[in-house]
Every structure is written in C-alpha cells, then in structure tokens.
Amino acid sequence: MDDYRVLADAVATDIAAGRLRAGDRLPTQRRFARDRGIAVSTASRVYAELSRRGLVAGEVGRGTFVRAAPPPPGPALVEHRPVTVDLEMNFPILDGQAALLAPALSGLLRADGLRAGLSPGSAAGTEAARRAAAALLACEGWTPRPEQVLFAGNGRQAIAAAIGALVPVGGRLGVEALTYPVTRTIAARLGVEVVPLAVDAEGLQPDAVRAAGRLDAVFVQPTMHNPLGVTMPVPRRRELADVLAEHDVPAIEDRIYSFLRDDPPPLAAFAPEHTVVVESLSKRVAPGSTLGFLVPPMAHHQRVRAAIRAGGWLAQSFAVEAATRWVADGVVAEIQAAKRVDAARRQALVVQRLAGFAVRADPAAYHCWWELPPPWRAETFVAAAARRGIAVTPAASYAAGAGHAPSAVRLALATPPVDALAAALDVLAALGRGAPGDDGTE
C-alpha cells in the first residue's frame, strides 16, 4: 500500500476513535509533512485521500476540517421524538397525492392496459408519450417538438446519458464551481474530467466558459440552481448562449426544479442547437414515480438515444405509460400547482425565521443557501445542528473542484412537515446567533 494511504488510514482511525472530532482543524499540509518527515506532495495526497473518503473538507481561507459524522439516533426538536428533521434531501410529497394519482392508473391494471406497460422499454417511448412529455415540459418561450423527446429511467440517468453522449472518455465537462454532487459522480464513472467554472449572483459566468479552454460540454442549472438557489436572468442566458455558439460547445441544461416557476425561458430557447434539456418526474410528482426526460437537438438525437441504450438507462414502459396518463388527466399539472404554493410557503418561513442572515434563494424554490456568520465553519455548524436533531448539508458536498468550499450550508425545505420545518429553522437561527461552544458541546 502507498505510504500516503497508510498515513490517511492513521488519521481516519483517529477520527473513528474520537481523537479527532467533527469540526477539528487539521494542521496545514506543510506542518503535517514536517511533523511526519514526509514531502509536502505526500501530505497533499493524504489530505486528498481523506477528502475522497468524505472524512475532511476544506474551507476558503480557513484550512481543512474534520467532517461531521452521520447524526446518531436521538431526540430531534421535540422531547421523546427520535426522528431527525431532514433538511438534506428534498422529497416534495404533498398530502392527498396518492388519491389524485390512483384513478389514472386504473386503466393500467386491466389486461389490455397492462400489456403496454409490460412491453420492452424504448428510449423514444410511444407517440402518445412523446406528445404528453412535450406538453408537460413546454413553458413560456419554449415548446419542444414531440420527436425530440427521449426517456430515461430517472433524472440521474438522463444526466448520465447526456454526458455519455456528448463527452468522450477522457473529455472535459464544465460545471458550475458549486454543483449538483451526483453530476461529479457520474462524470467520474464515465471517465470524464470535471472542470469547475466560476459563478456569481446570476449563475454561471459566460467568461468562465471562454477561459476554460477546450470543453466537450457544459452542465448548467440556470433555473433554481442547486445548491445556490439562484435563477439566471434572461440577459445572462443570452450571453451564455452566444458563448456556446461561439465555441460550438453543447450545454446540458438541468431543469429538474423548473416546474416551480413559469419564467424565464430555458437556455434551450436561446441556444436550441447547442442545448440538451434534462428533466424528471421525481420532484414534479414523487421520488417513487421516477422517469427522466431528455430533449436534445436533432443533431445530437441519435447519439443521446444510443447512449441511453448503451448505458442501460432505458425507462420502464410501465412508468412511461403511467406518466402519459397522469399528464393527459391533468393530475401532474394539479400537483405541480399545489407544490408551487407549498414551496412559496416554505420560503416565506425561511425569510421570517432566518431574517438578518445571509440567505440566498429563489422565492419559489424548495431549497436555500445560507452563508454562515463568523465564527461558524460549515462542518462545525453541521455537527452542531446534527446534535440538535437537524440534518443540513455543508458547502463542501457541492464543490466541483479540489479547492476550498465556502462557509455555507444548503437547507432542503421540502421533506419535513411545515410545523417541523418552522421549529427547525428557529433552532438553526438560535444556533447561528451563537458561537461554537456556547452550550459546552462543541
């Protein structure tokens, strides 16, 4: 085993044994190297290995810190309540959804209807499915043609198929410097290099695409960016579209959360020949009703369709048939409208409960980005929140590159009941107004 891995194992053992606790700062790499009589380059590999294992994370200008362990079982916000309040994952499922969805499925349970659901999957689905999907995905300023629509098993598989179609093994995929973590994992499995691109208050910076050198594709979230919660304004979308055309770089546009607002038009409206749209039913309807959509330009259509088949990412016919019926019956539109109300209500709680803090979010989104006040560090705050029965996600989980992440956390708002969310936000606000160690537990 390489020496750096032996050293990484030793540090990991100290973390597991509690000799190094969540939030503890490791020595600088130079100090670590000097103390152990190794080269600084070896120390750098040790820290990189610990980061790869998810044991440590870097923060801008502060150093490298031990990450929080998964919260142990224990009381949450209310005494004798052993359930953690989950502000890590977004599972927007509304009361009454099952009753809305069930009637449309009754036809699938008859022998003639079930026959279609039992047929082999196809990336192109059926003509009825393509028409339904095109109608579902249409929005102000953009309506996909039914013949463009392809289907994958879920949103993650849609992203994987798009990357696999556009970026060769060893190729370079540009992503926002803070991005959806699964994209990094998919890229690594496909042998694709991830290139972090700078973002600002309006989203991805077009100049960062210009400055990145050769890119085979760009993955971008213009609407309700995850985790930052920003929505790219129209002028920025136009500028980005111009850069894509100028450098002939295709974009993979993630619109998973776009159902929560009507505007602005997608990047695909401004760069139709350079944009592959990826979408999903998991947020619009429910995580258990997984179905992914891809809308590539016709120039990329066959490549994307082949990637879906080659990757084993075909949608199940039953899921395609169910979605087609839900769209035709109007039930997806009804659930979507209800979720817009629900998300806005939850964002209003954030505005109220976290007033005075540096919180960034689209007012219609199911998540927000909290830049923590000093002296809090992200990992220390995550650990403190976990001890209070609240799970939140540190910025390091979204960092696309090996550099340091900001001292911030993402709050996912969709999963807990509204009253539990309000109580959790109150606890987090009190925590933010204090400092590590105020209650003697840090």
CSV table of C-alpha atoms in Angstrom, one decimal:
chain,number,residue,atom,x,y,z
A,1,MET,CA,0.0,0.0,0.0
A,2,ASP,CA,1.3,3.5,-0.8
A,3,ASP,CA,2.7,5.4,2.2
A,4,TYR,CA,0.2,8.2,1.8
A,5,ARG,CA,-2.7,5.7,2.2
A,6,VAL,CA,-1.1,4.3,5.4
A,7,LEU,CA,-1.0,7.9,6.8
A,8,ALA,CA,-4.6,8.5,5.6
A,9,ASP,CA,-5.6,5.3,7.4
A,10,ALA,CA,-4.0,6.6,10.6
A,11,VAL,CA,-5.9,9.9,10.5
A,12,ALA,CA,-9.1,8.0,9.7
A,13,THR,CA,-8.5,5.8,12.8
A,14,ASP,CA,-8.1,8.9,14.9
A,15,ILE,CA,-11.4,10.3,13.6
A,16,ALA,CA,-13.3,7.0,14.1
A,17,ALA,CA,-11.9,6.7,17.7
A,18,GLY,CA,-13.0,10.3,18.5
A,19,ARG,CA,-9.5,11.6,19.0
A,20,LEU,CA,-10.3,13.9,16.1
A,21,ARG,CA,-13.8,15.3,16.3
A,22,ALA,CA,-16.2,16.9,13.8
A,23,GLY,CA,-15.1,20.5,13.3
A,24,ASP,CA,-11.5,20.0,14.4
A,25,ARG,CA,-9.0,21.7,12.1
A,26,LEU,CA,-6.1,19.6,10.8
A,27,PRO,CA,-2.6,21.1,10.6
A,28,THR,CA,-1.6,22.7,7.4
A,29,GLN,CA,-0.2,20.3,4.8
A,30,ARG,CA,3.3,21.8,5.3
A,31,ARG,CA,3.1,21.3,9.1
A,32,PHE,CA,1.7,17.8,8.6
A,33,ALA,CA,4.6,17.0,6.3
A,34,ARG,CA,7.2,18.4,8.7
A,35,ASP,CA,5.8,16.6,11.7
A,36,ARG,CA,5.9,13.2,9.9
A,37,GLY,CA,9.1,13.7,7.9
A,38,ILE,CA,7.4,13.4,4.5
A,39,ALA,CA,7.3,15.5,1.4
A,40,VAL,CA,4.6,18.2,1.1
A,41,SER,CA,3.4,16.5,-2.0
A,42,THR,CA,2.8,13.3,0.0
A,43,ALA,CA,0.9,15.3,2.6
A,44,SER,CA,-1.2,16.8,-0.2
A,45,ARG,CA,-2.1,13.2,-1.3
A,46,VAL,CA,-3.0,12.3,2.3
A,47,TYR,CA,-5.4,15.2,2.5
A,48,ALA,CA,-6.9,14.5,-0.9
A,49,GLU,CA,-7.4,10.8,0.1
A,50,LEU,CA,-9.2,11.9,3.3
A,51,SER,CA,-11.4,14.3,1.3
A,52,ARG,CA,-12.2,11.5,-1.2
A,53,ARG,CA,-13.3,9.3,1.7
A,54,GLY,CA,-15.6,12.1,2.9
A,55,LEU,CA,-13.8,12.5,6.2
A,56,VAL,CA,-12.5,16.0,5.8
A,57,ALA,CA,-13.4,19.2,3.9
A,58,GLY,CA,-11.5,22.4,3.1
A,59,GLU,CA,-12.9,25.9,3.7
A,60,VAL,CA,-11.8,29.1,2.0
A,61,GLY,CA,-9.0,30.8,3.9
A,62,ARG,CA,-9.6,28.6,7.0
A,63,GLY,CA,-8.0,25.3,6.4
A,64,THR,CA,-9.1,21.6,6.4
A,65,PHE,CA,-11.6,20.4,9.0
A,66,VAL,CA,-12.9,17.0,10.1
A,67,ARG,CA,-16.4,16.5,8.6
A,68,ALA,CA,-19.4,15.7,10.7
A,69,ALA,CA,-20.3,12.1,11.1
A,70,PRO,CA,-23.9,11.0,10.3
A,71,PRO,CA,-26.0,12.1,13.3
A,72,PRO,CA,-26.6,9.4,15.9
A,73,PRO,CA,-30.1,8.3,16.8
A,74,GLY,CA,-31.5,10.6,19.4
A,75,PRO,CA,-34.2,13.2,20.2
A,76,ALA,CA,-35.0,15.7,17.5
A,77,LEU,CA,-36.7,19.0,18.1
A,78,VAL,CA,-39.3,17.7,20.5
A,79,GLU,CA,-38.6,15.6,23.5
A,80,HIS,CA,-39.2,11.9,23.0
A,81,ARG,CA,-39.2,12.4,19.2
A,82,PRO,CA,-36.4,10.1,17.8
A,83,VAL,CA,-36.7,11.3,14.2
A,84,THR,CA,-34.2,13.6,12.7
A,85,VAL,CA,-35.5,16.6,10.8
A,86,ASP,CA,-34.2,16.1,7.3
A,87,LEU,CA,-33.1,19.4,5.7
A,88,GLU,CA,-30.6,17.5,3.5
A,89,MET,CA,-32.8,15.8,1.0
A,90,ASN,CA,-35.8,17.3,-1.0
A,91,PHE,CA,-38.7,14.9,-1.2
A,92,PRO,CA,-41.7,17.1,-2.0
A,93,ILE,CA,-44.7,14.8,-1.5
A,94,LEU,CA,-48.0,16.5,-0.6
A,95,ASP,CA,-50.9,15.1,1.4
A,96,GLY,CA,-53.5,13.7,-1.0
A,97,GLN,CA,-51.2,13.0,-3.9
A,98,ALA,CA,-51.9,9.2,-3.8
A,99,ALA,CA,-55.6,9.9,-4.2
A,100,LEU,CA,-55.0,12.1,-7.2
A,101,LEU,CA,-52.7,9.7,-8.9
A,102,ALA,CA,-54.6,6.5,-8.4
A,103,PRO,CA,-57.6,6.9,-10.8
A,104,ALA,CA,-55.4,7.4,-13.9
A,105,LEU,CA,-53.7,4.1,-13.1
A,106,SER,CA,-56.9,2.1,-13.1
A,107,GLY,CA,-56.7,1.5,-16.8
A,108,LEU,CA,-53.2,0.1,-16.5
A,109,LEU,CA,-54.4,-2.6,-14.2
A,110,ARG,CA,-56.7,-4.1,-16.8
A,111,ALA,CA,-55.2,-6.7,-19.0
A,112,ASP,CA,-55.4,-4.6,-22.2
A,113,GLY,CA,-53.8,-1.6,-20.5
A,114,LEU,CA,-51.2,-3.7,-18.7
A,115,ARG,CA,-50.0,-5.1,-22.0
A,116,ALA,CA,-48.5,-1.8,-22.9
A,117,GLY,CA,-46.8,-1.4,-19.5
A,118,LEU,CA,-45.2,-4.9,-19.9
A,119,SER,CA,-43.6,-4.2,-23.3
A,120,PRO,CA,-39.9,-3.7,-23.6
A,121,GLY,CA,-38.6,-0.2,-22.8
A,122,SER,CA,-37.7,2.2,-25.5
A,123,ALA,CA,-35.7,5.4,-25.4
A,124,ALA,CA,-38.2,7.0,-27.7
A,125,GLY,CA,-41.3,5.8,-25.9
A,126,THR,CA,-44.6,5.9,-27.7
A,127,GLU,CA,-46.0,8.7,-29.9
A,128,ALA,CA,-48.6,9.4,-27.2
A,129,ALA,CA,-45.9,9.5,-24.5
A,130,ARG,CA,-43.8,11.9,-26.6
A,131,ARG,CA,-46.7,14.2,-27.1
A,132,ALA,CA,-47.6,14.2,-23.4
A,133,ALA,CA,-44.0,14.8,-22.4
A,134,ALA,CA,-43.6,17.7,-24.9
A,135,ALA,CA,-46.7,19.3,-23.4
A,136,LEU,CA,-45.5,18.7,-19.9
A,137,LEU,CA,-42.1,20.3,-20.5
A,138,ALA,CA,-43.4,23.3,-22.6
A,139,CYS,CA,-43.0,26.7,-20.9
A,140,GLU,CA,-43.1,30.3,-21.7
A,141,GLY,CA,-40.9,30.9,-24.8
A,142,TRP,CA,-40.1,27.2,-25.4
A,143,THR,CA,-42.0,24.2,-26.6
A,144,PRO,CA,-40.1,21.0,-27.5
A,145,ARG,CA,-41.2,19.0,-30.6
A,146,PRO,CA,-42.5,15.6,-29.6
A,147,GLU,CA,-40.0,13.9,-32.0
A,148,GLN,CA,-37.2,15.4,-29.9
A,149,VAL,CA,-38.2,13.8,-26.6
A,150,LEU,CA,-36.4,10.8,-25.2
A,151,PHE,CA,-37.0,8.9,-22.0
A,152,ALA,CA,-34.6,7.5,-19.3
A,153,GLY,CA,-35.2,5.7,-16.1
A,154,ASN,CA,-34.9,8.8,-13.9
A,155,GLY,CA,-33.3,12.3,-13.9
A,156,ARG,CA,-29.9,11.0,-12.9
A,157,GLN,CA,-29.9,8.6,-15.7
A,158,ALA,CA,-30.9,11.3,-18.1
A,159,ILE,CA,-27.9,13.4,-16.9
A,160,ALA,CA,-25.6,10.3,-17.4
A,161,ALA,CA,-26.9,9.7,-20.9
A,162,ALA,CA,-26.4,13.3,-21.9
A,163,ILE,CA,-22.8,13.3,-20.5
A,164,GLY,CA,-22.1,9.9,-22.1
A,165,ALA,CA,-23.4,11.1,-25.5
A,166,LEU,CA,-21.6,14.5,-25.5
A,167,VAL,CA,-18.3,13.9,-23.7
A,168,PRO,CA,-15.8,11.1,-24.7
A,169,VAL,CA,-13.8,9.2,-22.2
A,170,GLY,CA,-11.0,11.5,-21.0
A,171,GLY,CA,-13.0,14.5,-22.2
A,172,ARG,CA,-13.7,17.7,-20.2
A,173,LEU,CA,-17.1,18.7,-18.8
A,174,GLY,CA,-17.5,22.2,-17.5
A,175,VAL,CA,-19.7,22.5,-14.4
A,176,GLU,CA,-20.6,25.3,-12.0
A,177,ALA,CA,-18.0,25.6,-9.2
A,178,LEU,CA,-20.7,24.6,-6.8
A,179,THR,CA,-23.0,22.0,-8.5
A,180,TYR,CA,-25.3,19.0,-8.0
A,181,PRO,CA,-23.0,16.4,-6.5
A,182,VAL,CA,-24.3,13.4,-8.5
A,183,THR,CA,-23.0,15.1,-11.7
A,184,ARG,CA,-19.4,14.8,-10.4
A,185,THR,CA,-20.0,11.1,-9.5
A,186,ILE,CA,-21.5,10.3,-12.9
A,187,ALA,CA,-18.6,12.1,-14.7
A,188,ALA,CA,-16.0,10.1,-12.7
A,189,ARG,CA,-17.7,6.8,-13.6
A,190,LEU,CA,-17.7,7.8,-17.2
A,191,GLY,CA,-14.0,8.7,-17.2
A,192,VAL,CA,-14.8,12.4,-17.7
A,193,GLU,CA,-12.8,15.3,-16.2
A,194,VAL,CA,-14.9,17.9,-14.3
A,195,VAL,CA,-13.8,21.5,-14.9
A,196,PRO,CA,-15.1,24.0,-12.3
A,197,LEU,CA,-16.5,27.2,-13.7
A,198,ALA,CA,-16.9,30.4,-11.8
A,199,VAL,CA,-20.4,31.5,-10.7
A,200,ASP,CA,-21.8,34.8,-9.3
A,201,ALA,CA,-25.1,36.1,-8.1
A,202,GLU,CA,-26.6,35.5,-11.6
A,203,GLY,CA,-25.3,32.0,-12.0
A,204,LEU,CA,-22.7,30.6,-14.4
A,205,GLN,CA,-20.3,33.2,-15.7
A,206,PRO,CA,-20.0,33.1,-19.6
A,207,ASP,CA,-16.4,34.4,-19.4
A,208,ALA,CA,-15.6,31.3,-17.3
A,209,VAL,CA,-16.6,29.1,-20.3
A,210,ARG,CA,-14.4,31.2,-22.6
A,211,ALA,CA,-11.4,31.0,-20.2
A,212,ALA,CA,-11.7,27.2,-19.6
A,213,GLY,CA,-10.0,26.1,-22.8
A,214,ARG,CA,-11.4,23.2,-24.7
A,215,LEU,CA,-14.6,21.8,-23.2
A,216,ASP,CA,-16.7,19.0,-24.7
A,217,ALA,CA,-19.8,20.1,-22.9
A,218,VAL,CA,-21.1,22.3,-20.1
A,219,PHE,CA,-23.5,21.1,-17.3
A,220,VAL,CA,-25.6,24.1,-16.1
A,221,GLN,CA,-28.6,24.8,-13.9
A,222,PRO,CA,-30.0,28.1,-15.0
A,223,THR,CA,-33.3,27.8,-13.0
A,224,MET,CA,-33.2,27.4,-9.2
A,225,HIS,CA,-29.6,26.4,-9.1
A,226,ASN,CA,-28.8,23.6,-6.7
A,227,PRO,CA,-27.4,24.4,-4.2
A,228,LEU,CA,-27.2,28.2,-4.6
A,229,GLY,CA,-30.9,28.8,-5.3
A,230,VAL,CA,-30.3,31.5,-7.9
A,231,THR,CA,-32.2,31.8,-11.2
A,232,MET,CA,-30.2,33.1,-14.2
A,233,PRO,CA,-31.8,36.3,-15.7
A,234,VAL,CA,-32.5,36.5,-19.4
A,235,PRO,CA,-29.5,38.7,-20.3
A,236,ARG,CA,-27.1,36.2,-18.8
A,237,ARG,CA,-28.9,33.4,-20.6
A,238,ARG,CA,-28.5,35.2,-23.9
A,239,GLU,CA,-24.8,35.9,-23.2
A,240,LEU,CA,-24.2,32.2,-22.3
A,241,ALA,CA,-26.0,31.1,-25.5
A,242,ASP,CA,-23.7,33.3,-27.5
A,243,VAL,CA,-20.6,31.8,-25.9
A,244,LEU,CA,-21.9,28.3,-26.6
A,245,ALA,CA,-22.4,29.1,-30.2
A,246,GLU,CA,-19.1,31.0,-30.5
A,247,HIS,CA,-17.1,28.0,-29.2
A,248,ASP,CA,-19.5,25.3,-30.5
A,249,VAL,CA,-19.9,23.8,-27.0
A,250,PRO,CA,-23.1,21.9,-26.2
A,251,ALA,CA,-24.8,22.5,-22.8
A,252,ILE,CA,-26.7,20.0,-20.7
A,253,GLU,CA,-29.4,22.1,-19.1
A,254,ASP,CA,-30.8,20.7,-15.8
A,255,ARG,CA,-34.4,21.8,-15.4
A,256,ILE,CA,-35.4,19.5,-12.6
A,257,TYR,CA,-36.8,22.3,-10.4
A,258,SER,CA,-38.1,24.4,-13.3
A,259,PHE,CA,-41.7,23.3,-12.7
A,260,LEU,CA,-41.9,25.7,-9.7
A,261,ARG,CA,-41.9,28.8,-11.8
A,262,ASP,CA,-43.0,29.9,-15.3
A,263,ASP,CA,-40.1,32.1,-16.3
A,264,PRO,CA,-37.6,32.9,-17.6
A,265,PRO,CA,-37.4,30.7,-20.8
A,266,PRO,CA,-34.9,27.9,-20.6
A,267,LEU,CA,-31.4,28.2,-22.0
A,268,ALA,CA,-32.6,25.9,-24.8
A,269,ALA,CA,-34.8,28.8,-26.1
A,270,PHE,CA,-31.7,30.9,-26.7
A,271,ALA,CA,-29.4,28.1,-27.8
A,272,PRO,CA,-31.7,25.5,-29.4
A,273,GLU,CA,-28.9,23.8,-31.4
A,274,HIS,CA,-26.5,23.7,-28.5
A,275,THR,CA,-28.7,22.6,-25.6
A,276,VAL,CA,-29.8,19.2,-24.3
A,277,VAL,CA,-32.6,19.6,-21.7
A,278,VAL,CA,-32.8,17.1,-18.9
A,279,GLU,CA,-35.9,16.8,-16.7
A,280,SER,CA,-37.6,14.4,-14.3
A,281,LEU,CA,-40.8,13.4,-12.6
A,282,SER,CA,-39.3,12.9,-9.2
A,283,LYS,CA,-39.8,16.4,-8.0
A,284,ARG,CA,-42.9,17.3,-10.0
A,285,VAL,CA,-44.7,14.2,-8.8
A,286,ALA,CA,-42.8,12.0,-6.3
A,287,PRO,CA,-39.4,10.2,-5.9
A,288,GLY,CA,-41.2,6.8,-6.3
A,289,SER,CA,-42.5,7.8,-9.7
A,290,THR,CA,-39.2,8.1,-11.4
A,291,LEU,CA,-39.0,8.9,-15.1
A,292,GLY,CA,-36.3,11.0,-16.8
A,293,PHE,CA,-36.8,13.2,-19.9
A,294,LEU,CA,-34.2,14.4,-22.4
A,295,VAL,CA,-34.8,16.9,-25.2
A,296,PRO,CA,-31.7,17.0,-27.4
A,297,PRO,CA,-31.3,19.0,-30.6
A,298,MET,CA,-31.9,16.7,-33.6
A,299,ALA,CA,-28.2,16.9,-34.5
A,300,HIS,CA,-27.5,15.1,-31.2
A,301,HIS,CA,-30.6,13.0,-31.1
A,302,GLN,CA,-29.2,9.7,-32.3
A,303,ARG,CA,-26.1,10.0,-30.1
A,304,VAL,CA,-28.2,10.6,-27.0
A,305,ARG,CA,-30.6,7.8,-27.9
A,306,ALA,CA,-27.7,5.4,-28.3
A,307,ALA,CA,-26.2,6.5,-25.0
A,308,ILE,CA,-29.4,5.7,-23.2
A,309,ARG,CA,-29.5,2.2,-24.6
A,310,ALA,CA,-25.7,1.6,-24.1
A,311,GLY,CA,-25.8,2.7,-20.5
A,312,GLY,CA,-28.8,0.5,-19.6
A,313,TRP,CA,-30.8,3.7,-18.8
A,314,LEU,CA,-34.0,2.8,-20.6
A,315,ALA,CA,-37.2,3.9,-18.9
A,316,GLN,CA,-39.6,1.1,-17.9
A,317,SER,CA,-42.7,1.0,-20.1
A,318,PHE,CA,-45.0,0.9,-17.1
A,319,ALA,CA,-43.5,4.2,-15.9
A,320,VAL,CA,-43.9,5.8,-19.3
A,321,GLU,CA,-47.5,4.7,-19.6
A,322,ALA,CA,-48.3,5.9,-16.1
A,323,ALA,CA,-46.8,9.3,-16.7
A,324,THR,CA,-48.6,9.6,-20.1
A,325,ARG,CA,-51.9,9.0,-18.3
A,326,TRP,CA,-51.2,11.4,-15.5
A,327,VAL,CA,-50.3,14.2,-17.9
A,328,ALA,CA,-53.4,13.6,-20.1
A,329,ASP,CA,-55.6,13.6,-17.0
A,330,GLY,CA,-54.2,16.9,-15.8
A,331,VAL,CA,-53.1,15.4,-12.4
A,332,VAL,CA,-49.4,16.4,-12.9
A,333,ALA,CA,-50.4,20.0,-13.5
A,334,GLU,CA,-52.6,19.9,-10.4
A,335,ILE,CA,-49.9,18.5,-8.2
A,336,GLN,CA,-47.4,21.0,-9.7
A,337,ALA,CA,-49.7,23.9,-8.9
A,338,ALA,CA,-50.0,22.7,-5.3
A,339,LYS,CA,-46.3,22.3,-4.9
A,340,ARG,CA,-45.7,25.9,-6.1
A,341,VAL,CA,-47.9,27.1,-3.2
A,342,ASP,CA,-46.2,24.7,-0.8
A,343,ALA,CA,-42.7,25.8,-1.8
A,344,ALA,CA,-43.6,29.5,-1.6
A,345,ARG,CA,-45.0,28.9,1.9
A,346,ARG,CA,-41.8,27.3,3.0
A,347,GLN,CA,-39.6,30.0,1.5
A,348,ALA,CA,-41.7,32.5,3.5
A,349,LEU,CA,-40.8,30.7,6.6
A,350,VAL,CA,-37.1,31.0,5.7
A,351,VAL,CA,-37.5,34.7,5.2
A,352,GLN,CA,-39.2,35.1,8.6
A,353,ARG,CA,-37.2,32.7,10.7
A,354,LEU,CA,-33.7,33.4,9.3
A,355,ALA,CA,-34.2,37.2,9.0
A,356,GLY,CA,-30.9,39.1,9.3
A,357,PHE,CA,-28.7,36.2,8.0
A,358,ALA,CA,-27.1,36.0,4.5
A,359,VAL,CA,-29.6,33.6,2.9
A,360,ARG,CA,-29.9,33.3,-0.9
A,361,ALA,CA,-32.8,31.6,-2.6
A,362,ASP,CA,-35.3,31.9,-5.4
A,363,PRO,CA,-38.6,32.8,-3.7
A,364,ALA,CA,-40.2,29.8,-5.4
A,365,ALA,CA,-37.5,27.2,-4.7
A,366,TYR,CA,-37.6,24.2,-2.3
A,367,HIS,CA,-34.1,25.0,-1.0
A,368,CYS,CA,-31.9,27.9,0.1
A,369,TRP,CA,-28.2,28.7,0.6
A,370,TRP,CA,-27.1,30.1,3.9
A,371,GLU,CA,-23.7,31.8,4.2
A,372,LEU,CA,-22.9,31.3,7.8
A,373,PRO,CA,-21.9,34.1,10.1
A,374,PRO,CA,-18.5,34.0,11.7
A,375,PRO,CA,-17.1,32.3,13.7
A,376,TRP,CA,-19.1,29.4,12.4
A,377,ARG,CA,-17.5,27.0,9.9
A,378,ALA,CA,-19.7,24.8,7.8
A,379,GLU,CA,-18.6,21.5,9.2
A,380,THR,CA,-18.8,22.7,12.8
A,381,PHE,CA,-22.3,24.1,12.2
A,382,VAL,CA,-23.4,20.8,10.5
A,383,ALA,CA,-22.2,18.9,13.6
A,384,ALA,CA,-23.9,21.3,16.0
A,385,ALA,CA,-27.2,21.0,14.0
A,386,ALA,CA,-26.9,17.2,14.0
A,387,ARG,CA,-26.7,17.2,17.8
A,388,ARG,CA,-30.0,19.1,17.8
A,389,GLY,CA,-31.6,16.5,15.5
A,390,ILE,CA,-31.4,18.5,12.3
A,391,ALA,CA,-29.6,17.3,9.2
A,392,VAL,CA,-28.2,20.0,6.9
A,393,THR,CA,-25.6,19.8,4.1
A,394,PRO,CA,-22.2,21.7,4.1
A,395,ALA,CA,-20.9,23.6,1.1
A,396,ALA,CA,-18.1,21.1,0.6
A,397,SER,CA,-20.6,18.5,-0.6
A,398,TYR,CA,-21.3,20.6,-3.7
A,399,ALA,CA,-17.7,21.8,-4.5
A,400,ALA,CA,-16.8,20.7,-8.0
A,401,GLY,CA,-13.0,21.2,-7.6
A,402,ALA,CA,-10.4,20.2,-5.1
A,403,GLY,CA,-10.2,23.8,-3.7
A,404,HIS,CA,-11.8,25.1,-0.5
A,405,ALA,CA,-15.5,25.4,-0.2
A,406,PRO,CA,-17.2,28.5,1.3
A,407,SER,CA,-18.5,28.5,4.9
A,408,ALA,CA,-22.1,27.9,4.0
A,409,VAL,CA,-24.8,25.2,4.1
A,410,ARG,CA,-27.8,24.2,2.0
A,411,LEU,CA,-31.2,23.8,3.5
A,412,ALA,CA,-33.6,21.5,1.7
A,413,LEU,CA,-37.1,22.6,2.7
A,414,ALA,CA,-39.5,20.1,1.1
A,415,THR,CA,-39.3,17.0,3.3
A,416,PRO,CA,-40.5,17.8,6.8
A,417,PRO,CA,-44.0,18.9,7.8
A,418,VAL,CA,-44.3,22.7,7.8
A,419,ASP,CA,-44.5,22.9,11.6
A,420,ALA,CA,-41.4,20.8,12.0
A,421,LEU,CA,-39.6,23.0,9.4
A,422,ALA,CA,-40.6,26.1,11.2
A,423,ALA,CA,-39.3,24.7,14.5
A,424,ALA,CA,-36.1,23.5,12.9
A,425,LEU,CA,-35.4,27.0,11.4
A,426,ASP,CA,-35.9,28.5,14.8
A,427,VAL,CA,-33.3,26.2,16.3
A,428,LEU,CA,-30.9,26.9,13.4
A,429,ALA,CA,-31.4,30.6,13.8
A,430,ALA,CA,-30.6,30.4,17.5
A,431,LEU,CA,-27.5,28.4,16.7
A,432,GLY,CA,-26.4,30.9,14.1
A,433,ARG,CA,-26.7,33.8,16.5
A,434,GLY,CA,-24.5,32.0,19.0
A,435,ALA,CA,-21.0,30.5,18.6
A,436,PRO,CA,-19.4,27.1,18.7
A,437,GLY,CA,-19.0,26.0,22.3
A,438,ASP,CA,-21.8,28.3,23.7
A,439,ASP,CA,-23.6,25.3,25.2
A,440,GLY,CA,-20.4,23.4,26.1
A,441,THR,CA,-20.9,20.7,23.5
A,442,GLU,CA,-18.6,21.9,20.7
